[in-house]
Short mmCIF file of C-alpha atoms and ligand atoms in Angstrom, two decimals:
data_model
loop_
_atom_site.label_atom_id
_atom_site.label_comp_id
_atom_site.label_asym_id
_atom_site.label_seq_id
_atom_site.Cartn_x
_atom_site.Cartn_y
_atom_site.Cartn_z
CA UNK A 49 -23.33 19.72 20.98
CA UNK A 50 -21.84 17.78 18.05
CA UNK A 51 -18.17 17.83 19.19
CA UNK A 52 -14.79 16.33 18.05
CA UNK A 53 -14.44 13.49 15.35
CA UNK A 54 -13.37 10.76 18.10
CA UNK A 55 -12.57 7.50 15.53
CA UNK A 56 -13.36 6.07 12.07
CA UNK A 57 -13.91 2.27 13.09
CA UNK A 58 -13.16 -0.79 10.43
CA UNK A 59 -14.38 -4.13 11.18
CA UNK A 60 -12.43 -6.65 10.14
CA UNK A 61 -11.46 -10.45 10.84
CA UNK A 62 -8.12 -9.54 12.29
CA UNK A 63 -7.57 -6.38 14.13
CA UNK A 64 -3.89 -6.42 15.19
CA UNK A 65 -3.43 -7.65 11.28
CA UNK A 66 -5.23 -5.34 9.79
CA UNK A 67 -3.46 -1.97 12.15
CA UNK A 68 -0.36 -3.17 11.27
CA UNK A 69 0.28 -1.52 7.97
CA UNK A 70 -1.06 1.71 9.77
CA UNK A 71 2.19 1.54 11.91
CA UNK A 72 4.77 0.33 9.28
CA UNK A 73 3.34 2.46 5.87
CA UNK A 74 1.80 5.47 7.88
CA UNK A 75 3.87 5.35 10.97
CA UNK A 76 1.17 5.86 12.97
CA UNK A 77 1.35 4.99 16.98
CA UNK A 78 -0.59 1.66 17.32
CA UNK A 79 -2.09 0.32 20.55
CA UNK A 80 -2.39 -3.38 21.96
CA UNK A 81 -5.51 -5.67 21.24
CA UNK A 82 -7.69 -5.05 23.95
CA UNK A 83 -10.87 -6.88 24.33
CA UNK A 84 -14.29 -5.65 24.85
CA UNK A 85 -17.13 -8.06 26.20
CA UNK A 86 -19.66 -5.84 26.84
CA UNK A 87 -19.05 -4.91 23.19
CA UNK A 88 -18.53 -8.25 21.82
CA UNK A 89 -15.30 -6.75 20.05
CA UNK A 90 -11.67 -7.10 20.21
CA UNK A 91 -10.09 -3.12 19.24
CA UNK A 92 -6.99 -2.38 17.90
CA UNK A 93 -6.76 1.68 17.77
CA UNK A 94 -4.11 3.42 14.90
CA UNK A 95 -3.63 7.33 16.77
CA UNK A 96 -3.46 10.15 14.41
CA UNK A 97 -2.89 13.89 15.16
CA UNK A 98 -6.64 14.74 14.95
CA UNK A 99 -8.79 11.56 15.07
CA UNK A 100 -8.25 7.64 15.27
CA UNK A 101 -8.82 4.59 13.29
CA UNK A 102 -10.30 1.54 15.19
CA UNK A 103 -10.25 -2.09 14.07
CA UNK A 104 -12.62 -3.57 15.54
CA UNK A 105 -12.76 -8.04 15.45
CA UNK A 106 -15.79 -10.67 16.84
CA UNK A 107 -15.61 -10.94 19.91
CA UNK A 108 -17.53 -14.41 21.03
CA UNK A 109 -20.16 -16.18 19.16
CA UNK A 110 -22.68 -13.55 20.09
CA UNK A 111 -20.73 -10.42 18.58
CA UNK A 112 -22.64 -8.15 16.89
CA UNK A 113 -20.07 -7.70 14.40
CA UNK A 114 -19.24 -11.36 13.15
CA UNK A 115 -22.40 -11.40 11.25
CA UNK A 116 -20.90 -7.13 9.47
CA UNK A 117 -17.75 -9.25 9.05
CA UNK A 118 -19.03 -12.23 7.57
CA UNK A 119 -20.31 -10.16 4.39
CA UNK A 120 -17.04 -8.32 4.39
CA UNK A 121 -14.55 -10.79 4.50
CA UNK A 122 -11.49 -8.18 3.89
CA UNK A 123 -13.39 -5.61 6.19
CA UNK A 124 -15.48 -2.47 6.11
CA UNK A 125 -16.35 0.87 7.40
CA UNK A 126 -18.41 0.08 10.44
CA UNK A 127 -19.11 3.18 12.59
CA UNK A 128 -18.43 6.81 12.85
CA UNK A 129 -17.54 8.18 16.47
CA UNK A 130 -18.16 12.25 17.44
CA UNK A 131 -17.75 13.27 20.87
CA UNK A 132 -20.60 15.15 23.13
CA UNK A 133 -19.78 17.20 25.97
CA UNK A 134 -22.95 15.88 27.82
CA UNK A 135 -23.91 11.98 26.43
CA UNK A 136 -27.37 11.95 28.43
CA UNK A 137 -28.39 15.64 27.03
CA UNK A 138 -27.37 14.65 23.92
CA UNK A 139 -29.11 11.00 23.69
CA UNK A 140 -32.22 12.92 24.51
CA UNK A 141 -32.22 16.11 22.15
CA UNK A 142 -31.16 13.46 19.27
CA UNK A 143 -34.42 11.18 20.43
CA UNK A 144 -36.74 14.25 20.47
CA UNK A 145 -35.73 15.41 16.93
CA UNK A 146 -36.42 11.70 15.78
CA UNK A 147 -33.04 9.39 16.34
CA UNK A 148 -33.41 6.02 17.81
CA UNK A 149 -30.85 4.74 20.22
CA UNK A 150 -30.05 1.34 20.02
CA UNK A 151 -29.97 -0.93 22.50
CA UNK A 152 -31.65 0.28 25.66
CA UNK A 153 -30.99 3.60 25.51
CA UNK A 154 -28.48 3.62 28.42
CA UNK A 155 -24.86 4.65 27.69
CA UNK A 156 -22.00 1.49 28.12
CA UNK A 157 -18.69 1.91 29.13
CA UNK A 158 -16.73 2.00 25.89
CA UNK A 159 -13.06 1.51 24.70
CA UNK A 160 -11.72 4.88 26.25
CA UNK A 161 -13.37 4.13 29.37
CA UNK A 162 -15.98 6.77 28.55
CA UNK A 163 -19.86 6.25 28.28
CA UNK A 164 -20.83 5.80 24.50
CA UNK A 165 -24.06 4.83 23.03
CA UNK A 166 -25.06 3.92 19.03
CA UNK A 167 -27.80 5.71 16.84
CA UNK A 168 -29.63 3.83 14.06
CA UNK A 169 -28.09 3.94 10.92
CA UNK A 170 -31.27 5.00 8.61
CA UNK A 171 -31.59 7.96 10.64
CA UNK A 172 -27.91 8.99 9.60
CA UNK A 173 -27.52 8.49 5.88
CA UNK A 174 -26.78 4.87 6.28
CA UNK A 175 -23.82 5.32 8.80
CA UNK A 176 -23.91 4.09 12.46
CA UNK A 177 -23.06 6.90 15.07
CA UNK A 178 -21.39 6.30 18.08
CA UNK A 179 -21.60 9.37 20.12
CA UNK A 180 -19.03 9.20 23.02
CA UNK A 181 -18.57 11.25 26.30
CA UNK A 182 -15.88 13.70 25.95
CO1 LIG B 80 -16.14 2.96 18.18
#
């Protein structure tokens, strides 16, 4: 079930800002600033040949970053992303072995358009899992 590393995601103050050394040290492809509501983020994604790096920024006074950001001024490891071939199966063998979902439990539209959903960091070492539709 647990599929391909999708993204490492850094939140930071300034997305765009923070990708750009990605592009001009690394060379790495890097996309446009594309906002999120739903999310409450802003995401700037760096592409590499087997995963990606996103920066992700507040979004509105209600993000549920700005608060992540706020006690990492120069930014932090946020979330890890692994793709699922089936997000609903998934979501529900991860709940019956003892994962919580956050949020309601029903899968949002995230950044590639796909459905995503998050699982509670103490139930993952201390690292908050997105699991994303593949
Ligand atoms: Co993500």
């Amino acid at each position: 079930m647990l599929g391909r590393l999708n993204h490492v995601a850094i939140a930071v103050a300034d997305a765009a800002k923070a990708a750009k050394i990605y592009g001009t040290a690394f060379g790495a492809e890097i996309s446009d600033r594309v906002p999120l509501p739903e999310h409450g983020v802003y995401t700037v994604f760096a592409t590499l040949p087997n995963t990606k790096i996103e920066f992700i920024e507040p979004l509105g006074e209600n993000s549920t970053i700005r608060k992540f950001v706020e006690r990492n001024p120069d930014g932090a490891i946020h979330h890890l992303c692994y793709e699922v071939p089936d997000i609903i199966a998934a979501r529900d063998q991860l709940i019956s072995e003892g994962a919580r979902v956050l949020g309601d439990g029903e899968p949002k539209i995230g950044a590639h358009g796909k459905p995503v959903l998050f699982l509670h960091p103490k139930d993952f070492s201390g690292a908050l899992v997105e699991i994303e539709q593949s």
